[in-house]
PDB file of C-alpha atoms and ligand atoms in Angstrom:
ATOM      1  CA  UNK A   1      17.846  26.282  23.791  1.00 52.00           C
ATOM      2  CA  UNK A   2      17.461  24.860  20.264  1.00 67.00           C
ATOM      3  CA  UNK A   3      20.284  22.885  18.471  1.00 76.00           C
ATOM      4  CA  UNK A   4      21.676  23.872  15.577  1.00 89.00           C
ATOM      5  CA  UNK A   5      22.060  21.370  13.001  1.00 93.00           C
ATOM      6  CA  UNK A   6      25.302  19.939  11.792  1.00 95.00           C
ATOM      7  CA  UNK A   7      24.376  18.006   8.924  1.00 96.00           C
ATOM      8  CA  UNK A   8      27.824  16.084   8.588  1.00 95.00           C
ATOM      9  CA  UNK A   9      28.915  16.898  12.373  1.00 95.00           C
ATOM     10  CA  UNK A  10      26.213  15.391  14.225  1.00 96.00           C
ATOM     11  CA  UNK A  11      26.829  11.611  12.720  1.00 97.00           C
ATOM     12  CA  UNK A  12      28.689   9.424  15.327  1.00 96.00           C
ATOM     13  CA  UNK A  13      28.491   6.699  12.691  1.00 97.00           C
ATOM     14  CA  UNK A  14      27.871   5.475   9.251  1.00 98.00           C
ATOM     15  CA  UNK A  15      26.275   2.676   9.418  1.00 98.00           C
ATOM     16  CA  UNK A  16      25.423   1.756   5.073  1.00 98.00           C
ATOM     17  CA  UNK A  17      27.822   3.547   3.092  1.00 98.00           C
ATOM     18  CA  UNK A  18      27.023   4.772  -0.303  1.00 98.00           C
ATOM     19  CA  UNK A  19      28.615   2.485  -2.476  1.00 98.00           C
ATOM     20  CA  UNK A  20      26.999  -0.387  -0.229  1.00 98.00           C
ATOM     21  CA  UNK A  21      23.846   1.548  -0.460  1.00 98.00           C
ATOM     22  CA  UNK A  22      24.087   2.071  -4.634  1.00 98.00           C
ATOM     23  CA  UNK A  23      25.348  -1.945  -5.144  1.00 98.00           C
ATOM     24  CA  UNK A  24      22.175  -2.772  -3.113  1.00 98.00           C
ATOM     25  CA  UNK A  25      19.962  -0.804  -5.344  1.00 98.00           C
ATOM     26  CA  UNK A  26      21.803  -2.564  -8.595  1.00 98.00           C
ATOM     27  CA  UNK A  27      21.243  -6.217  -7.232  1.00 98.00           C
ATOM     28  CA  UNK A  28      17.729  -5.556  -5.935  1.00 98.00           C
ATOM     29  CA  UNK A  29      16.799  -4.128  -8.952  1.00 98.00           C
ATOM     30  CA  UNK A  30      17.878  -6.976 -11.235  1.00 98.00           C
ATOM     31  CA  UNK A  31      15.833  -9.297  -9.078  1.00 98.00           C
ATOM     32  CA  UNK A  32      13.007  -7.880  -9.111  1.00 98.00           C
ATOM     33  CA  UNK A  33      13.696  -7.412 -13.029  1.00 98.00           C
ATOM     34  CA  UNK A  34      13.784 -10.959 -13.499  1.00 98.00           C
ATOM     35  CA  UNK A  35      11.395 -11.991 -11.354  1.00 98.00           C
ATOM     36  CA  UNK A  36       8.608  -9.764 -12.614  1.00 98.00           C
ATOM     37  CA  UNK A  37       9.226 -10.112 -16.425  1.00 97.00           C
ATOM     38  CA  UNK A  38       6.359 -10.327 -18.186  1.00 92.00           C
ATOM     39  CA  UNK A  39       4.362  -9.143 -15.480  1.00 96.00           C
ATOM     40  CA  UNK A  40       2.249  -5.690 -14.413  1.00 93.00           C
ATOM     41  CA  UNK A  41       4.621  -4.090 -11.990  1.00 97.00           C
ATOM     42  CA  UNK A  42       3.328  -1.397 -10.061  1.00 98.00           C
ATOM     43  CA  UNK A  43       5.636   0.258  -7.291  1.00 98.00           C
ATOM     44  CA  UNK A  44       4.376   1.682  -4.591  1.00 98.00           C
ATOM     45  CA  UNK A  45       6.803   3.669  -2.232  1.00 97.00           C
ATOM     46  CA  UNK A  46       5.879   5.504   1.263  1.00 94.00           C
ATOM     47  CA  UNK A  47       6.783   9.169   1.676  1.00 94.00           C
ATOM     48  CA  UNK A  48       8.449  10.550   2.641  1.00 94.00           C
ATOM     49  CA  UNK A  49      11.380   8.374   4.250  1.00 95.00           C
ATOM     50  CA  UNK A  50      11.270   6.053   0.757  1.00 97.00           C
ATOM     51  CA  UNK A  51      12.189   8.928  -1.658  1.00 97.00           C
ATOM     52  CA  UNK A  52      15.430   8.157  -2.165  1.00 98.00           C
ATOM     53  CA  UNK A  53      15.571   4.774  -2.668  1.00 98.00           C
ATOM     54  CA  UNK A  54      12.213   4.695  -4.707  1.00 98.00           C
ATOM     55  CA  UNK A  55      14.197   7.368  -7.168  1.00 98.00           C
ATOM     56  CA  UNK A  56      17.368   5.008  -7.546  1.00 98.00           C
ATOM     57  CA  UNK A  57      15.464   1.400  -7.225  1.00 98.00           C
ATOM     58  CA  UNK A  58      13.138   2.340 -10.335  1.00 98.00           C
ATOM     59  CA  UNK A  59      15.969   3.156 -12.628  1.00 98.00           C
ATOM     60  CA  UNK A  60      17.991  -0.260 -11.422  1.00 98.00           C
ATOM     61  CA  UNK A  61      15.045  -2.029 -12.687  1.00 98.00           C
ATOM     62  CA  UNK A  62      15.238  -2.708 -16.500  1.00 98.00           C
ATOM     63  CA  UNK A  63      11.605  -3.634 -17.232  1.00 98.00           C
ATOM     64  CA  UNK A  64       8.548  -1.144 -18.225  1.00 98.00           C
ATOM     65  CA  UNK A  65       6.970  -0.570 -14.288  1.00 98.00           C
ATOM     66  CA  UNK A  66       4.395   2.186 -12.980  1.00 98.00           C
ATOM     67  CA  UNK A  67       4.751   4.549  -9.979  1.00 98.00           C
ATOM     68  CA  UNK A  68       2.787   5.625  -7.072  1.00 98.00           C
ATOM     69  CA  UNK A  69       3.028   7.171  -4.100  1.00 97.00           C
ATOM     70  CA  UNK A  70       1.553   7.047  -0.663  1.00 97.00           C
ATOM     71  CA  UNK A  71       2.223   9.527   2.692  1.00 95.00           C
ATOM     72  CA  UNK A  72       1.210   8.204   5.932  1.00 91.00           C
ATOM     73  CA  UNK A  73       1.901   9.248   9.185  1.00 83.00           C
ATOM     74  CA  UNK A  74       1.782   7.384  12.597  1.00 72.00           C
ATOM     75  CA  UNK A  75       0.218   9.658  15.206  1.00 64.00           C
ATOM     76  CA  UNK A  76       0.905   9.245  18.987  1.00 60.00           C
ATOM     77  CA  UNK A  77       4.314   8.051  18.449  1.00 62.00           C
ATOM     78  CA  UNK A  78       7.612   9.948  19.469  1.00 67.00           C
ATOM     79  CA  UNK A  79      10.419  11.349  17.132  1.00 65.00           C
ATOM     80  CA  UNK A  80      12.192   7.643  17.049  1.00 67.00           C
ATOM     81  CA  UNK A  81       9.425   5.538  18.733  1.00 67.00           C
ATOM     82  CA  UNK A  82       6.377   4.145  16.407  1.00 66.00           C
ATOM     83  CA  UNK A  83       2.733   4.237  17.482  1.00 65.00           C
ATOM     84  CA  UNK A  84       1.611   2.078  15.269  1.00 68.00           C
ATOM     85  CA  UNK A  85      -2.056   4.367  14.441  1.00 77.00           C
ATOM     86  CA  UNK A  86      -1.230   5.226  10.740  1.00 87.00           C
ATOM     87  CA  UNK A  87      -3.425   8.011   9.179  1.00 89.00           C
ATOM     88  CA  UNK A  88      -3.240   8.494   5.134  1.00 93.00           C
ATOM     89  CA  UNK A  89      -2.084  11.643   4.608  1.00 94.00           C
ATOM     90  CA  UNK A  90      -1.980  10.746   0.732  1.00 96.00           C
ATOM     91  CA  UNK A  91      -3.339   7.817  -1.160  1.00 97.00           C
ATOM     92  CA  UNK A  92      -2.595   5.829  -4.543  1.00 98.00           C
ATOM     93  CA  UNK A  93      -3.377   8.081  -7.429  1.00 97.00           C
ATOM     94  CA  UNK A  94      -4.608   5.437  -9.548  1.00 97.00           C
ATOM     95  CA  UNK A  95      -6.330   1.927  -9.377  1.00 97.00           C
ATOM     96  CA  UNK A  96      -3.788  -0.891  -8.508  1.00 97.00           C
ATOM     97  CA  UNK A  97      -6.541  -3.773  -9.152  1.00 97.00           C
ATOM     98  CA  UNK A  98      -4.902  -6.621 -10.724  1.00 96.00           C
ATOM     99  CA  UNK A  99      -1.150  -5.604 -11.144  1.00 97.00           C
ATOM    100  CA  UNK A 100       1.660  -6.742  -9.462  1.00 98.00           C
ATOM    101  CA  UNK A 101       2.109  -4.108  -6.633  1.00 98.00           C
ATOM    102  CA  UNK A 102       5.435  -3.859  -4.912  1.00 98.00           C
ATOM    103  CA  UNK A 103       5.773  -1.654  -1.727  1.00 98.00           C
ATOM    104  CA  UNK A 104       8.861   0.298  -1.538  1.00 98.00           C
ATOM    105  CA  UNK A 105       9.870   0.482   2.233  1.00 97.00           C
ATOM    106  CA  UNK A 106      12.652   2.641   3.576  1.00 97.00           C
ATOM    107  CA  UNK A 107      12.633   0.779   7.228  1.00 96.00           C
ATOM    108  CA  UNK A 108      10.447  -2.353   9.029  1.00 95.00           C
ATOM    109  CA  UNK A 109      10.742  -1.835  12.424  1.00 93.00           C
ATOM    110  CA  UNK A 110       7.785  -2.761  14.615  1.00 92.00           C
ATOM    111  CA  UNK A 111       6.140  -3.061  11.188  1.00 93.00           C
ATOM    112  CA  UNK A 112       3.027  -1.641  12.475  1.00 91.00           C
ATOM    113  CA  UNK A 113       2.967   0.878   9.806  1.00 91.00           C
ATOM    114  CA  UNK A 114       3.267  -1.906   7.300  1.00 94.00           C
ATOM    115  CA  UNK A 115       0.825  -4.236   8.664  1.00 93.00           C
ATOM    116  CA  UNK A 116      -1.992  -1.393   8.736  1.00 92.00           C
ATOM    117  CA  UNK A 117      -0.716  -0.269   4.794  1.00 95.00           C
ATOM    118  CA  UNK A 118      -0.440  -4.451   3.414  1.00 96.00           C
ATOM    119  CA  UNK A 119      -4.175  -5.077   4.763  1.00 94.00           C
ATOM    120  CA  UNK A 120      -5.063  -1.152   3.180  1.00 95.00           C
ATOM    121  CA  UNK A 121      -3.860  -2.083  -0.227  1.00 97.00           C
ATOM    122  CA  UNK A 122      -4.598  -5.997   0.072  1.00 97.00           C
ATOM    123  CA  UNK A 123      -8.631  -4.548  -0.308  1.00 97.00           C
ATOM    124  CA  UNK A 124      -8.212  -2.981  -3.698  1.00 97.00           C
ATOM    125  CA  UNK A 125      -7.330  -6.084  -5.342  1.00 98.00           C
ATOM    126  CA  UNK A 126      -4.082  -6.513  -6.484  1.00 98.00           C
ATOM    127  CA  UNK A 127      -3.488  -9.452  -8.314  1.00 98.00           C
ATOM    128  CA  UNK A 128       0.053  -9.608  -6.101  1.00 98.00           C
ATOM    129  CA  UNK A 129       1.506  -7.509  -3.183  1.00 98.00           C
ATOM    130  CA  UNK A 130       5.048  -8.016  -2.292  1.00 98.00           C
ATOM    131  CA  UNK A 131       7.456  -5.971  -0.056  1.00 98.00           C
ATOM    132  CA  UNK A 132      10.867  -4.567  -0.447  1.00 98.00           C
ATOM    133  CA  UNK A 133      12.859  -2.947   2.027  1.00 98.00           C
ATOM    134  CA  UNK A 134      15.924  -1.232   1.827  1.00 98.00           C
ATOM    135  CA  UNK A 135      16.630  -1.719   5.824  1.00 98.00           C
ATOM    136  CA  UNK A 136      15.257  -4.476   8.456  1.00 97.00           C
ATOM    137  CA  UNK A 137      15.378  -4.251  11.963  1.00 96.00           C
ATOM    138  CA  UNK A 138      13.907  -7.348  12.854  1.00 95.00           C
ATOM    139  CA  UNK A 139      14.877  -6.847  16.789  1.00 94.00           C
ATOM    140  CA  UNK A 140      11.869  -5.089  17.550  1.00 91.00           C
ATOM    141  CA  UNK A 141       9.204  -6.585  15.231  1.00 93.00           C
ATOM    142  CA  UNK A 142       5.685  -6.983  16.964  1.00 93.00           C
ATOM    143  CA  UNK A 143       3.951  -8.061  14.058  1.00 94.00           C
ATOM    144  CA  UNK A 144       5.103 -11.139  11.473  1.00 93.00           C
ATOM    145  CA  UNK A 145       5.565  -9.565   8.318  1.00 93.00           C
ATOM    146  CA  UNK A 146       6.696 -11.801   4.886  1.00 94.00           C
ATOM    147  CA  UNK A 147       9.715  -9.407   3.355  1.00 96.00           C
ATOM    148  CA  UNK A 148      10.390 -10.415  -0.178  1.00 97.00           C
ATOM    149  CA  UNK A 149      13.631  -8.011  -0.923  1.00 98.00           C
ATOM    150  CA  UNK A 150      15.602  -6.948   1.408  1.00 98.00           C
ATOM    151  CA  UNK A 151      18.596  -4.325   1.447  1.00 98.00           C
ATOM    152  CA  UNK A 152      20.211  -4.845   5.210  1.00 98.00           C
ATOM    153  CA  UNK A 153      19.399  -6.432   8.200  1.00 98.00           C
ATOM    154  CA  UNK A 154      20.653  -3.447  10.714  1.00 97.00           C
ATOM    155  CA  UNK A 155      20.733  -3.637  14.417  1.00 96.00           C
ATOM    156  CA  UNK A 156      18.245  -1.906  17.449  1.00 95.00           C
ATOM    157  CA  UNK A 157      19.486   1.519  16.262  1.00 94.00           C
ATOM    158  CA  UNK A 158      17.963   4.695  15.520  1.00 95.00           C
ATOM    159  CA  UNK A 159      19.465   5.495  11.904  1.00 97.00           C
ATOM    160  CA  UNK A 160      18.917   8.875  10.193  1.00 97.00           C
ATOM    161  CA  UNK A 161      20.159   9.382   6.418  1.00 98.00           C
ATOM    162  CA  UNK A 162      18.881   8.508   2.512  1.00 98.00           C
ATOM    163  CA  UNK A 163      15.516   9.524   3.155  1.00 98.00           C
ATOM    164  CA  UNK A 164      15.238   8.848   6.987  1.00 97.00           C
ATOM    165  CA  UNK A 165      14.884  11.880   9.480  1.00 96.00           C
ATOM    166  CA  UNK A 166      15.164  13.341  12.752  1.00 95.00           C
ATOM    167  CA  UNK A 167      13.049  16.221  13.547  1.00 93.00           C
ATOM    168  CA  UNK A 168      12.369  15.948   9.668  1.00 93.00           C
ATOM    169  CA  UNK A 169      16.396  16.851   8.591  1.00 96.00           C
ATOM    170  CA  UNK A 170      19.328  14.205   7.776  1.00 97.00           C
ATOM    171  CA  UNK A 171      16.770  13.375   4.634  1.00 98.00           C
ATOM    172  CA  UNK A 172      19.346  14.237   2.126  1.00 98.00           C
ATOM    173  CA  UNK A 173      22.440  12.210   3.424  1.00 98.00           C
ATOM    174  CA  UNK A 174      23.430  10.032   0.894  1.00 98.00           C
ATOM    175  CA  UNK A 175      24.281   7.216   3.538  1.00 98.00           C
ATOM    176  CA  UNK A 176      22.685   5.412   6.688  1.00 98.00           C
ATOM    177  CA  UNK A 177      24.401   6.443   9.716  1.00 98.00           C
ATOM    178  CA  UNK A 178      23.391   7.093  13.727  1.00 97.00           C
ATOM    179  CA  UNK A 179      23.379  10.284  15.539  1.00 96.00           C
ATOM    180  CA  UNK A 180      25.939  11.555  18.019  1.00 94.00           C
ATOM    181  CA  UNK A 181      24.099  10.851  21.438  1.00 92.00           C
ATOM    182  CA  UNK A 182      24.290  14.298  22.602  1.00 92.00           C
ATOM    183  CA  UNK A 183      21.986  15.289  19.174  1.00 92.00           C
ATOM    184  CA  UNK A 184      18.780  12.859  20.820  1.00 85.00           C
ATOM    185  CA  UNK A 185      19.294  13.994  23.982  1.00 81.00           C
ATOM    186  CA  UNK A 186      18.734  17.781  23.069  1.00 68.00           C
ATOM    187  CA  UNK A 187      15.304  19.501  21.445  1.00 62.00           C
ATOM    188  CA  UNK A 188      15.631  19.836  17.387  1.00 56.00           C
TER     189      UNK A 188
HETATM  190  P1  5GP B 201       7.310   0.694  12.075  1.00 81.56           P
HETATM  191  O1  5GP B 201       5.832   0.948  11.941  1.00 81.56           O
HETATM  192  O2  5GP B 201       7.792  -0.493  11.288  1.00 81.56           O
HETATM  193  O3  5GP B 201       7.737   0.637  13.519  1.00 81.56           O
HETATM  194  O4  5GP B 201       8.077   1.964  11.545  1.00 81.56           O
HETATM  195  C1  5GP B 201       7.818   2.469  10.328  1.00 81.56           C
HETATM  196  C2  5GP B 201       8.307   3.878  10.165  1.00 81.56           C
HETATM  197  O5  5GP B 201       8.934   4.414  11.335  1.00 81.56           O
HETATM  198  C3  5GP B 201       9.355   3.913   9.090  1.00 81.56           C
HETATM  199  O6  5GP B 201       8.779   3.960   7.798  1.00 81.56           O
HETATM  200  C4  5GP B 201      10.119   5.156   9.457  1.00 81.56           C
HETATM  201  O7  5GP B 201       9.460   6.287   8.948  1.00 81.56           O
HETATM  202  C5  5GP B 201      10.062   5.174  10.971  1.00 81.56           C
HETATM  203  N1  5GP B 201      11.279   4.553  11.538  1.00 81.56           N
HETATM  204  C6  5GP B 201      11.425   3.319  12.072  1.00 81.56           C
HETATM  205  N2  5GP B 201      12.689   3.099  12.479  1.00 81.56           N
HETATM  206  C7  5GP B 201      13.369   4.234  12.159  1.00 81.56           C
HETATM  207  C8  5GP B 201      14.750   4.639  12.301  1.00 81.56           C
HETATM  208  O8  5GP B 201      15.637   3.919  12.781  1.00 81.56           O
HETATM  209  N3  5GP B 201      15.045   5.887  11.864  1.00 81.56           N
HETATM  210  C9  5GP B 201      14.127   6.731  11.312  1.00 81.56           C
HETATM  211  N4  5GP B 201      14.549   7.930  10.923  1.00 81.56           N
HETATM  212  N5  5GP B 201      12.836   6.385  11.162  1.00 81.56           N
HETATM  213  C10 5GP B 201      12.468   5.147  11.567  1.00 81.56           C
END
């Protein structure tokens, strides 16, 4: 039998809030304003999980900075479980060689997908790469990965909300929160 969703309903618990989330997104983006004055910012943010917090970190920062956007997809993998194979399902729009490029994560986990997108982007010659994340969860990190910005460090939990899905819904939540435990253990 399918599930029907309940958007609200099927959150056990929120985890970020919205005001923690939007006070973040202020801070962040007056650091990264003042630490890449003068400078050729680029940011580059990962569909589709980064939407959100691409759309509100841009317009915390105060200084002139250029978009792009990347979709990849890690094949293999389950509905909460990384595979770590990443596969370009859209790539940078325009050349990135010699500006500042900052990648606009929603989540590190394993940070397989990272690694595979740092060494990707690392080849066409930025003159810096630097990463921001709105969450961390450094439990289950197999590869070492330098985060610059950071938003939270979260616990080994399987969060859904701003921009991060189950079975592709929860997207549009404006907060970071965990699913009921009956919702995982039934088919989307
Ligand atoms: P990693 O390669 O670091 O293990 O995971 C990267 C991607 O897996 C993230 O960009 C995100 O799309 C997905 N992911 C990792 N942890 C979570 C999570 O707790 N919730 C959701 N919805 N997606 C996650």
């Amino acid at each position: 039998m399918t599930r029907r969703v309940d958007l609200h309903g099927d959150i056990g618990e929120i985890l970020v809030s919205e005001d923690e989330i939007q006070s973040k997104v202020v801070e962040l983006g007056r650091r990264i304003s003042v630490d890449y004055a003068e400078r050729q910012l680029t940011l580059v943010s990962v569909l589709k999980g980064s939407l959100p917090f691409m759309a509100d970190l841009m317009r915390a920062i105060s200084i002139p900075v250029r978009i792009d956007l990347m979709e990849v997809s890690s094949y293999g993998g389950t509905a909460t479980e990384s595979s770590g194979l990443v596969r370009i399902l859209k790539d940078l729009s325009a050349t990135i060689e010699g500006d500042d490029v900052l990648i606009v994560e929603d989540i590190i986990d394993t940070g397989l997908t990272l690694n595979y997108l740092i060494r990707y982007l690392r080849g066409k010659n930025p003159a810096t790469l630097r990463i921001c994340t709105l969450l961390d969860k450094p439990a289950r990190r197999l590869v070492d990965i330098p985060v610059d910005y950071i938003g939270f460090t979260i616990p080994d939990q399987f969060v859904v909300g701003y921009g991060l899905d189950y079975g592709e819904v929860y997207r549009n939540l404006r907060f970071v929160g965990v699913l009921k435990p009956e919702v995982y253990s039934e088919p989307a």
